[in-house]
Amino acid sequence: MCGIVGYTGKEQAYPILINGLKKLEYRGYDSAGIALEQENKIVVYKTKGKVSDLEEMLKGKNISSHTGIAHTRWATHGEPNSVNAHPHLSASGKIAIVHNGIIENYDVLKDTLIQDGIALKSETDTEILVNFIEKVKEETGKNLFEATQLALKRVIGAYAIVLMDIDMPGTLVVARKGSPLVIGLGRDGDYIVASDASPIIEKTKTVYYLDDDEVGILMPGEEMVITTLNNERINPKLTELDLTIEELEKGGFDYFMLKEIYEQPKSVYDSMRGRINTEQKIIRLGGIEPYENHILESDRMIIVGCGTSWHAGLVGEYLIEELARIPVEVEYGSEFRYRNPVIRPRDVVVGISQSGETADTLAALKLAKEKGALLLGICNVVGSSIARETHAGVYTHAGPEIGVASTKAFTAQVTVLLLMALRLGYLKGTIDRERYEKLLYELEKAPELIEKVLQTDLQVQQIARVYKNATNFLYLGRGVNFPVALEGALKLKEISYIHAEGYPAAEMKHGPIALIDENMPVLVIATKKGNYDKIVSNIREIKARKGKIIAIVTEGDKQVAELADHIIEIPEASEELSPLLATIPLQLLAYHIAVMLGRDVDKPRNLAKSVTVE
Ligand code: M6R
């Protein structure tokens, strides 16, 4: 939520900052702004809208500078306009700040500023923060770095901030609590900082992931200094990025979302790579291996997540209960953290998150940790907050996901959950050898099968054309495909803005059936394995009420084909594998409808990729 970039060094800052913002725009696109240090002053340009609007605004302006900070915003405090856009300047105009997060005690800090007669221009908590830091600086006579340490001790909330001060030319001060910040160490002694590694990779692969309650000072050509808020020096552990520039580009696709849908054969393969010994038929999940006995002896697993990751958790519940016979509960991070949940030391709590930064999931995990549970993480972003908060975990290795609508992250999460369920079932002896080997074999074949499902794209596009003007959609599935129905509905909602609901097919009779008429498209996942007859009955019920049926069926299906208005065939596979296949046409359907309606597929309105505020 919000993307921040900062640069200081020998090069021109503007191109680095603007290109960095473009890479971070998935994090928020309500407004964009930049602050540049120029001849003893800081100039700020900001505008409502996207980074391209900022670029347009800056045409013909003097943008020459070697130190600057920039921001792309997802609005929290105050409407998205140019006044509320970041960077914010302190009252004296000497200090500029960009901020990602929320300052919870902003009203207390604001009162102290008002008492000092400081006039605030915007409605943001960030402007309060920069003025509060300036107040501490003036009152204590400290420099920006020291004043930031002191001021942050009195700040409650989440932040990743980058500051510059005219009194410290060429210097950036950075700090973090709860929101991510990565520092890239350039070869020429320059520094580039950002909310994630994507703006950094072109300049350097050597980074430091700033930790909570750390403050840093970056001066070109000088060693970076990282301290705690109490000014205790920290020895920063540097990391080498395992990321390529190609992974961050569209590679000929119109949208990142489509690229990411098409990447799924590879991303699913990557999430299994090195984890299956085909000859010995053994799964190894190195990250959690030391904790396997603990997991096997646990009373239950609680999976927490939000949005798509929560849906993957529901698939995981089905898979782990079915194959490993461990009781599983799936919780929304936001609900779990606030309802005083019963958590016992013999519980294993699993956080699922693509970004690894989702505030509610992170807070839920911290709560579970306090209560003594073992924490496992299933994250995509290496080194993310959730990955670091958990005792152990399994990375999904899906590669960077830029489209706001999650696609390849979901299938990678499901793959990891299936590997986990199979591994635990194997160790526990709750799955017989024949079934284990069959599922393992099919899982290894999944990338090929997904490749085949992607060939339905043109057909899905034709179906999209028929229903693009529908105002409502219903998605139905049973068993392990019920969460897939939820996921399909979420994809359509978030990128096309068409209202869609996912339901367990049998629940339809308990209410939603009242909605069905000749204008209601109903997407039904009706694969051969698992409750097929029951779903066929559900389809008949829809048909009897003139609903339009789009069915995802197993190749060669005749029965549903006769009833449905449209069918999309997916290859035959065990029920446990079907979410990996059935979800693909649902992603494509949402994508094509959104494109046909002229939506900004990768940056749907009101959304941000990484939700670092609750
Ligand atoms: O990064 P996370 O997996 O924790 O994100 C959770 C949700 O915000 C995310 O899945 C969201 O629902 C997506 N926009 C769905 O496509």
XYZ file of C-alpha atoms and ligand atoms in Angstrom:
630
model
C 0.000 0.000 0.000
C 1.777 3.119 -1.282
C 5.125 2.794 -2.969
C 8.148 4.824 -1.937
C 11.515 5.311 -3.606
C 14.560 7.340 -2.680
C 17.906 7.846 -4.397
C 21.143 9.557 -3.519
C 24.356 9.286 -5.495
C 26.277 10.432 -8.538
C 23.537 9.825 -11.088
C 20.538 11.974 -11.914
C 17.856 11.055 -9.385
C 14.773 11.825 -11.493
C 14.883 8.922 -14.018
C 15.658 6.457 -11.232
C 12.805 7.751 -9.098
C 10.212 7.942 -11.861
C 11.059 4.475 -13.189
C 10.997 3.186 -9.629
C 7.532 4.644 -9.124
C 6.318 2.936 -12.293
C 7.460 -0.398 -10.886
C 5.759 0.308 -7.568
C 2.541 1.682 -9.002
C 0.756 -1.607 -8.308
C 0.930 -0.601 -4.632
C -1.337 2.404 -5.115
C -2.207 4.861 -7.853
C -4.343 7.620 -6.324
C -1.607 10.248 -6.606
C 2.116 10.542 -7.273
C 4.834 12.963 -6.273
C 8.531 13.638 -6.155
C 10.886 15.838 -4.075
C 14.295 16.808 -5.430
C 17.171 18.496 -3.691
C 18.265 21.496 -5.777
C 20.698 24.255 -4.773
C 19.945 24.521 -1.091
C 16.243 23.897 -1.390
C 13.825 21.045 -1.856
C 11.413 21.269 -4.779
C 8.267 19.188 -4.691
C 5.984 18.231 -7.563
C 2.861 16.198 -6.981
C -0.412 15.438 -8.619
C -3.591 13.445 -8.288
C -3.593 10.415 -10.576
C -0.942 8.086 -11.876
C 2.796 8.250 -12.307
C 2.267 9.070 -15.989
C 0.372 12.224 -14.896
C 3.345 13.238 -12.763
C 5.689 12.620 -15.678
C 3.516 14.782 -17.888
C 3.479 17.536 -15.277
C 7.269 17.559 -15.084
C 7.869 18.022 -18.812
C 10.002 21.113 -19.318
C 10.698 21.573 -15.593
C 14.165 21.674 -14.049
C 14.496 18.186 -12.634
C 18.242 18.047 -12.286
C 19.220 16.610 -8.905
C 21.296 13.852 -7.348
C 19.108 13.269 -4.305
C 15.378 12.768 -4.201
C 12.402 10.860 -2.875
C 9.168 9.846 -4.579
C 5.821 8.302 -3.760
C 2.810 6.642 -5.367
C -0.170 6.702 -3.054
C -3.073 4.542 -1.963
C -5.077 7.062 0.037
C -5.748 6.438 3.720
C -5.962 9.862 5.395
C -7.633 12.427 3.195
C -9.012 12.244 -0.318
C -6.679 11.543 -3.222
C -5.773 15.046 -4.393
C -2.523 16.893 -4.996
C -2.464 18.513 -1.537
C -2.676 15.167 0.214
C -0.206 13.590 -2.209
C 3.321 12.851 -0.943
C 6.093 14.025 -0.531
C 5.144 16.348 2.317
C 7.324 19.215 3.443
C 7.774 20.368 7.017
C 6.541 23.863 7.847
C 10.003 25.363 7.294
C 10.259 23.643 3.897
C 13.584 22.130 4.956
C 12.542 18.499 5.476
C 10.657 16.314 2.990
C 9.137 12.921 3.698
C 7.522 10.010 1.857
C 5.598 7.525 3.972
C 3.866 4.181 3.574
C 1.667 3.185 6.508
C -0.616 4.783 9.057
C 0.283 6.856 12.086
C -2.304 5.852 14.680
C -1.620 8.571 17.278
C -1.565 11.352 14.680
C -4.206 13.334 16.584
C -2.019 13.474 19.714
C 0.975 14.581 17.653
C -1.202 17.052 15.766
C -2.306 18.714 19.041
C 1.309 19.405 19.991
C 1.918 20.969 16.566
C -1.204 23.102 16.763
C -0.105 24.352 20.180
C 3.126 25.461 18.507
C 1.104 27.334 15.903
C 2.115 25.099 13.004
C -0.327 25.360 10.119
C -0.949 22.080 8.313
C -1.871 22.124 4.667
C -3.090 18.584 4.077
C -5.370 16.096 5.827
C -2.619 13.500 6.110
C -0.968 11.807 9.065
C 2.297 12.060 7.096
C 2.449 15.842 7.154
C 1.973 15.619 10.930
C 4.848 13.160 11.159
C 7.329 15.302 9.216
C 6.430 18.342 11.285
C 6.733 16.370 14.485
C 10.215 15.237 13.460
C 11.128 18.852 12.660
C 9.797 19.975 16.048
C 11.960 17.390 17.832
C 14.937 18.448 15.699
C 14.492 22.111 16.595
C 13.805 21.482 20.280
C 16.764 19.166 20.804
C 19.264 20.691 18.398
C 19.915 17.219 16.964
C 20.383 16.422 13.291
C 17.659 14.793 11.168
C 18.864 11.250 11.847
C 18.954 11.660 15.619
C 15.708 13.643 15.678
C 14.007 10.871 13.695
C 15.164 8.274 16.247
C 13.779 10.379 19.086
C 10.530 11.322 17.384
C 9.694 7.766 16.348
C 9.796 6.637 19.965
C 6.634 8.682 20.410
C 4.926 7.472 17.249
C 2.365 4.669 17.300
C 1.491 3.021 14.024
C 3.011 1.560 10.921
C 5.512 3.294 8.722
C 8.235 3.013 6.171
C 9.640 6.500 5.697
C 12.357 8.202 3.710
C 13.354 11.743 4.646
C 15.694 14.382 3.274
C 16.764 17.598 4.919
C 18.308 20.662 3.386
C 20.613 20.841 6.429
C 22.095 17.454 5.428
C 22.573 17.696 1.654
C 22.825 14.452 -0.273
C 21.562 12.423 2.671
C 18.561 10.147 3.092
C 17.225 9.042 6.463
C 15.108 5.895 6.464
C 13.058 4.089 9.107
C 10.594 1.285 9.292
C 7.976 -0.288 11.491
C 5.417 -2.664 10.027
C 5.767 -1.492 6.396
C 8.533 -2.784 4.148
C 11.653 -0.899 3.089
C 14.608 -2.245 1.146
C 17.953 -0.451 0.812
C 20.002 -1.130 -2.306
C 23.749 -0.579 -2.074
C 25.020 0.574 -5.461
C 28.510 -0.187 -6.738
C 29.479 3.499 -6.869
C 28.560 4.117 -3.271
C 25.092 5.354 -4.210
C 21.914 4.231 -2.463
C 18.447 3.461 -3.739
C 15.682 2.639 -1.280
C 12.228 1.361 -2.114
C 9.147 -0.436 -0.813
C 10.244 -3.546 -2.645
C 13.222 -4.663 -4.662
C 11.728 -4.002 -8.122
C 13.087 -0.427 -8.543
C 16.447 -1.514 -7.137
C 17.281 -4.503 -9.291
C 18.472 -2.441 -12.290
C 21.089 -0.743 -10.125
C 22.230 -3.413 -7.712
C 21.456 -6.860 -6.353
C 22.952 -6.176 -2.943
C 20.269 -5.093 -0.515
C 19.447 -4.745 3.120
C 15.864 -5.342 4.319
C 15.379 -2.789 7.036
C 13.811 -4.297 10.158
C 11.118 -2.925 12.445
C 12.296 -0.131 14.757
C 15.447 0.454 12.746
C 16.599 3.836 11.474
C 19.276 4.329 8.833
C 21.332 7.143 7.389
C 22.562 6.938 3.806
C 25.238 9.215 2.383
C 26.810 8.528 -1.029
C 30.247 6.969 -0.797
C 29.920 6.414 2.938
C 29.100 3.285 4.861
C 25.404 2.990 5.651
C 24.620 3.345 9.335
C 21.690 1.417 10.798
C 20.627 1.782 14.413
C 17.750 1.027 16.735
C 15.555 3.861 17.946
C 17.887 3.957 20.970
C 20.858 4.630 18.693
C 22.403 1.180 19.209
C 24.395 0.327 16.070
C 23.217 -2.690 14.070
C 25.424 -4.806 11.864
C 23.255 -5.083 8.745
C 23.027 -8.522 7.156
C 23.126 -7.961 3.405
C 21.152 -10.119 0.968
C 21.788 -10.821 -2.730
C 18.563 -10.506 -4.737
C 17.443 -13.536 -6.687
C 15.395 -11.611 -9.258
C 15.802 -10.672 -12.896
C 14.660 -7.563 -14.764
C 12.722 -9.739 -17.260
C 10.584 -11.029 -14.413
C 9.440 -7.473 -13.770
C 8.440 -6.675 -17.341
C 5.330 -7.483 -19.362
C 7.217 -9.567 -21.911
C 4.905 -8.757 -24.847
C 1.620 -9.227 -22.959
C -0.856 -6.341 -22.759
C -1.163 -6.681 -19.008
C 0.846 -8.194 -16.198
C -2.231 -10.173 -15.187
C -2.347 -11.996 -18.511
C 1.394 -12.610 -18.399
C 1.030 -14.022 -14.912
C -1.892 -16.254 -15.913
C 0.258 -17.627 -18.715
C 3.235 -18.080 -16.426
C 1.399 -20.646 -14.319
C 2.849 -23.784 -15.882
C 6.255 -22.423 -14.894
C 5.302 -20.945 -11.533
C 3.583 -24.138 -10.437
C 6.667 -26.052 -11.561
C 8.917 -23.619 -9.674
C 6.890 -24.032 -6.509
C 7.623 -27.798 -6.642
C 11.180 -27.553 -7.976
C 13.695 -29.379 -5.798
C 10.958 -30.543 -3.462
C 10.003 -33.841 -5.084
C 12.379 -36.734 -5.461
C 10.712 -38.494 -8.362
C 12.697 -41.725 -8.090
C 12.233 -42.249 -4.390
C 8.783 -40.667 -4.488
C 9.615 -38.436 -1.564
C 8.583 -34.859 -0.881
C 10.950 -32.663 1.099
C 10.000 -29.250 2.375
C 13.324 -28.128 3.806
C 11.961 -25.026 5.522
C 9.572 -26.904 7.765
C 11.443 -30.214 8.078
C 12.802 -29.480 11.572
C 9.240 -28.854 12.739
C 7.540 -31.866 11.155
C 7.175 -33.821 14.382
C 5.738 -30.776 16.090
C 3.205 -30.416 13.267
C 2.287 -34.100 13.312
C 1.716 -33.992 17.056
C -0.257 -30.764 16.936
C -3.930 -30.597 17.899
C -4.919 -28.556 14.880
C -3.723 -26.170 12.233
C -5.139 -22.694 11.879
C -4.583 -21.099 8.492
C -4.815 -17.308 8.344
C -4.870 -15.113 5.272
C -6.832 -12.476 3.384
C -8.477 -12.366 -0.044
C -7.069 -14.858 -2.497
C -4.656 -16.226 0.089
C -7.624 -16.993 2.342
C -9.200 -18.906 -0.547
C -5.996 -20.902 -0.943
C -6.224 -21.585 2.792
C -9.707 -23.068 2.288
C -8.321 -25.377 -0.392
C -5.563 -26.248 2.092
C -8.139 -27.120 4.747
C -9.721 -29.629 2.432
C -6.376 -31.110 1.356
C -4.758 -31.349 4.797
C -7.850 -32.784 6.488
C -8.413 -35.246 3.658
C -4.841 -36.443 3.245
C -3.174 -35.879 6.623
C -6.226 -36.034 8.903
C -5.118 -33.005 10.886
C -8.015 -30.719 11.871
C -7.738 -27.376 10.098
C -9.498 -24.077 10.634
C -9.221 -21.188 8.182
C -9.474 -17.640 9.431
C -9.485 -14.163 7.984
C -6.521 -12.365 9.536
C -8.705 -9.342 10.293
C -11.306 -11.353 12.248
C -8.886 -13.616 14.029
C -6.737 -10.817 15.438
C -9.622 -8.992 17.080
C -11.774 -11.745 18.551
C -9.623 -13.101 21.355
C -9.238 -16.487 19.646
C -8.478 -19.644 21.576
C -4.897 -20.521 20.652
C -2.995 -23.269 22.439
C 0.703 -24.082 22.401
C -0.048 -27.300 20.487
C -1.649 -25.316 17.659
C 0.200 -24.655 14.451
C -0.747 -21.368 12.825
C -0.002 -21.014 9.113
C 0.056 -17.566 7.520
C -0.509 -17.487 3.773
C 0.399 -14.333 1.893
C 1.723 -13.529 -1.545
C 3.294 -10.245 -0.457
C 4.171 -11.372 3.044
C 3.230 -7.858 4.152
C -0.554 -7.990 4.641
C -1.142 -6.128 7.900
C -4.031 -8.248 9.196
C -2.317 -11.557 8.465
C 0.874 -10.320 10.083
C -0.966 -9.093 13.197
C -2.851 -12.403 13.476
C 0.459 -14.276 13.381
C 2.023 -12.026 16.003
C -0.944 -12.680 18.273
C -0.623 -16.445 17.782
C 3.097 -16.215 18.528
C 2.436 -14.408 21.800
C 0.097 -17.247 22.769
C 2.793 -19.823 22.123
C 1.731 -21.379 18.811
C 4.217 -22.573 16.228
C 4.056 -20.227 13.233
C 4.567 -21.350 9.648
C 4.545 -19.081 6.624
C 3.619 -19.686 2.997
C 4.836 -16.521 1.294
C 5.899 -15.550 -2.176
C 8.091 -12.551 -1.413
C 11.397 -13.677 0.002
C 12.481 -11.803 3.127
C 9.009 -10.283 3.623
C 7.686 -9.424 7.075
C 5.558 -12.566 7.405
C 8.417 -14.750 6.208
C 10.564 -13.242 8.933
C 7.935 -13.330 11.671
C 7.214 -17.050 11.303
C 9.335 -19.807 12.879
C 9.597 -21.668 9.589
C 7.967 -21.747 6.213
C 7.810 -22.690 2.585
C 8.284 -20.085 -0.116
C 5.970 -20.413 -3.103
C 8.621 -19.246 -5.612
C 5.973 -18.033 -8.072
C 8.167 -15.072 -9.068
C 7.090 -11.435 -8.754
C 3.337 -10.935 -9.113
C 2.640 -7.399 -10.301
C -1.028 -7.508 -11.401
C -3.184 -6.472 -8.465
C -5.442 -9.476 -9.087
C -3.647 -12.490 -7.727
C -3.365 -15.400 -10.159
C -0.099 -17.326 -10.201
C 0.358 -16.717 -6.482
C -2.885 -18.626 -5.833
C -1.918 -21.697 -7.847
C 1.546 -21.692 -6.258
C -0.007 -21.506 -2.785
C -2.310 -24.413 -3.635
C 0.660 -26.394 -4.946
C 2.614 -25.841 -1.724
C -0.421 -26.777 0.362
C -0.846 -29.965 -1.642
C 2.838 -30.808 -1.166
C 2.442 -30.156 2.548
C -0.719 -32.276 2.827
C 0.925 -35.131 0.946
C 4.112 -34.941 3.009
C 2.230 -34.907 6.305
C -0.132 -37.663 5.166
C 2.843 -39.763 4.099
C 4.616 -39.292 7.444
C 1.452 -39.913 9.408
C 0.436 -42.931 7.344
C -3.010 -41.481 6.702
C -2.760 -41.874 2.942
C -2.188 -45.228 1.294
C 0.863 -45.660 -0.890
C -1.038 -46.060 -4.138
C -3.033 -42.859 -3.716
C 0.058 -40.985 -2.541
C 2.038 -42.011 -5.602
C -0.839 -41.239 -7.938
C -1.285 -37.739 -6.533
C 2.436 -37.123 -6.632
C 2.568 -38.241 -10.250
C -0.352 -35.990 -11.175
C 1.155 -33.060 -9.307
C 4.351 -33.370 -11.299
C 2.233 -33.374 -14.455
C 0.255 -30.288 -13.330
C 2.352 -27.761 -15.340
C 1.565 -29.728 -18.543
C -2.106 -29.922 -17.652
C -2.247 -26.184 -16.947
C -0.609 -25.582 -20.312
C -3.476 -27.510 -21.860
C -6.123 -25.539 -19.953
C -4.571 -22.310 -21.219
C -5.503 -23.446 -24.720
C -9.138 -22.753 -23.855
C -8.320 -19.027 -23.856
C -10.014 -18.218 -27.161
C -13.124 -20.092 -26.176
C -13.219 -18.294 -22.822
C -12.848 -15.007 -24.673
C -15.964 -15.837 -26.740
C -17.914 -16.614 -23.589
C -16.698 -13.334 -22.083
C -18.116 -11.504 -25.098
C -21.567 -13.017 -24.462
C -21.693 -12.053 -20.777
C -19.622 -8.901 -20.547
C -22.680 -6.744 -19.906
C -24.157 -8.936 -17.181
C -24.567 -7.088 -13.905
C -24.359 -10.135 -11.649
C -22.650 -13.510 -11.743
C -22.944 -16.553 -9.527
C -20.046 -18.986 -9.092
C -20.741 -22.441 -7.689
C -18.505 -25.301 -6.651
C -18.465 -28.144 -4.157
C -15.802 -29.570 -1.884
C -12.316 -28.453 -2.811
C -13.770 -26.454 -5.687
C -15.991 -24.311 -3.478
C -13.021 -22.014 -2.672
C -12.234 -21.978 -6.395
C -15.746 -20.611 -6.970
C -15.062 -17.920 -4.363
C -11.784 -17.106 -6.050
C -13.402 -16.905 -9.508
C -16.025 -14.488 -8.166
C -13.354 -12.353 -6.489
C -11.357 -12.129 -9.734
C -14.395 -10.944 -11.675
C -15.450 -8.420 -9.021
C -12.090 -6.827 -8.517
C -11.093 -6.236 -12.115
C -14.392 -5.891 -14.021
C -16.458 -4.283 -11.192
C -19.297 -6.720 -11.952
C -20.985 -8.031 -8.849
C -20.255 -11.729 -8.366
C -20.875 -14.194 -5.537
C -19.281 -17.543 -4.886
C -21.302 -20.232 -3.130
C -21.096 -23.901 -2.260
C -23.433 -25.293 -4.926
C -25.776 -26.968 -2.444
C -26.239 -23.722 -0.513
C -27.944 -22.233 -3.539
C -31.274 -23.617 -2.378
C -30.946 -21.715 0.870
C -31.282 -18.301 -0.684
C -29.292 -17.407 -3.807
C -31.574 -19.462 -6.053
C -34.041 -16.587 -5.736
C -31.667 -14.505 -7.866
C -31.698 -16.866 -10.807
C -33.504 -15.832 -13.954
C -32.665 -15.703 -17.647
C -30.262 -12.798 -17.034
C -28.102 -14.544 -14.472
C -24.922 -16.254 -15.703
C -23.972 -19.056 -13.335
C -20.493 -20.484 -13.535
C -20.407 -24.030 -12.181
C -17.323 -26.114 -11.515
C -18.582 -29.574 -12.400
C -15.577 -31.826 -12.753
C -16.071 -35.597 -12.875
C -14.443 -36.428 -9.562
C -16.097 -35.518 -6.296
C -19.854 -35.047 -5.935
C -20.423 -35.030 -9.681
C -24.004 -36.309 -9.472
C -24.880 -33.750 -6.866
C -23.547 -30.917 -8.963
C -25.443 -32.192 -11.985
C -28.621 -31.909 -9.884
C -27.661 -28.359 -8.938
C -27.205 -27.548 -12.626
C -30.680 -28.898 -13.383
C -32.108 -26.660 -10.680
C -30.496 -23.621 -12.308
C -31.635 -24.697 -15.738
C -35.216 -25.059 -14.503
C -35.067 -21.363 -13.536
C -33.644 -20.343 -16.918
C -30.219 -19.382 -15.548
C -27.368 -19.329 -18.087
C -24.836 -22.023 -17.290
C -21.119 -21.857 -17.970
C -19.667 -25.136 -16.759
C -16.088 -26.169 -16.157
C -16.155 -29.880 -16.950
C -13.790 -32.801 -17.304
C -12.715 -33.543 -20.884
C -15.261 -35.717 -22.658
C -18.130 -34.950 -20.274
C -21.517 -35.542 -21.919
C -24.071 -35.093 -19.175
C -23.269 -31.514 -18.168
C -22.484 -30.625 -21.779
C -26.120 -31.327 -22.642
C -27.433 -29.104 -19.882
C -25.029 -26.182 -19.981
C -25.087 -23.156 -22.298
C -21.299 -23.240 -22.513
C -18.712 -25.718 -21.365
C -14.995 -25.335 -20.842
C -13.149 -28.624 -20.696
C -10.206 -29.258 -18.398
C -8.095 -32.443 -18.363
C -9.107 -35.342 -16.145
C -7.332 -35.289 -12.784
C -7.905 -36.324 -9.187
C -10.167 -34.023 -7.237
C -7.221 -32.762 -5.140
C -5.585 -31.418 -8.313
C -8.701 -29.868 -9.798
C -8.344 -26.401 -8.145
C -5.066 -25.957 -10.015
C -6.842 -26.506 -13.319
C -10.362 -25.192 -12.757
C -9.132 -21.820 -11.575
C -7.387 -20.991 -14.890
C -10.514 -20.445 -17.064
C -12.014 -18.379 -14.242
C -8.982 -16.096 -14.261
C -9.190 -15.807 -18.053
C -12.919 -15.073 -17.984
C -12.450 -12.234 -15.481
C -9.525 -10.905 -17.499
C -11.335 -10.857 -20.860
C -14.511 -9.320 -19.470
C -12.459 -6.591 -17.768
C -10.528 -5.860 -20.971
C -13.768 -5.749 -23.006
C -15.220 -3.282 -20.505
C -12.137 -1.093 -20.831
C -10.995 -1.563 -17.232
C -7.440 -0.998 -16.077
C -6.835 -4.680 -15.438
C -3.535 -4.388 -13.584
C -4.611 -1.432 -11.475
C -8.283 -1.826 -10.633
C -9.920 1.105 -8.881
C -9.594 1.496 -5.123
C -7.250 -1.468 -4.775
C -3.583 -1.925 -4.019
C -1.449 -5.001 -4.340
C -0.056 -5.132 -0.882
C -2.430 -4.161 1.921
C -0.101 -2.969 4.650
C -2.818 -1.129 6.559
C -5.650 -2.831 8.399
O -0.286 -10.470 -0.276
P -1.431 -11.260 0.252
O -1.559 -12.589 -0.345
O -1.416 -11.343 1.762
O -2.708 -10.411 -0.130
C -3.984 -10.765 0.315
C -5.053 -10.055 -0.463
O -4.943 -8.664 -0.309
C -5.007 -10.377 -1.955
O -5.064 -11.736 -2.185
C -6.175 -9.684 -2.685
O -7.384 -10.235 -2.294
C -5.978 -9.787 -4.206
N -6.241 -8.519 -4.822
C -6.874 -10.764 -4.834
O -6.695 -10.854 -6.211
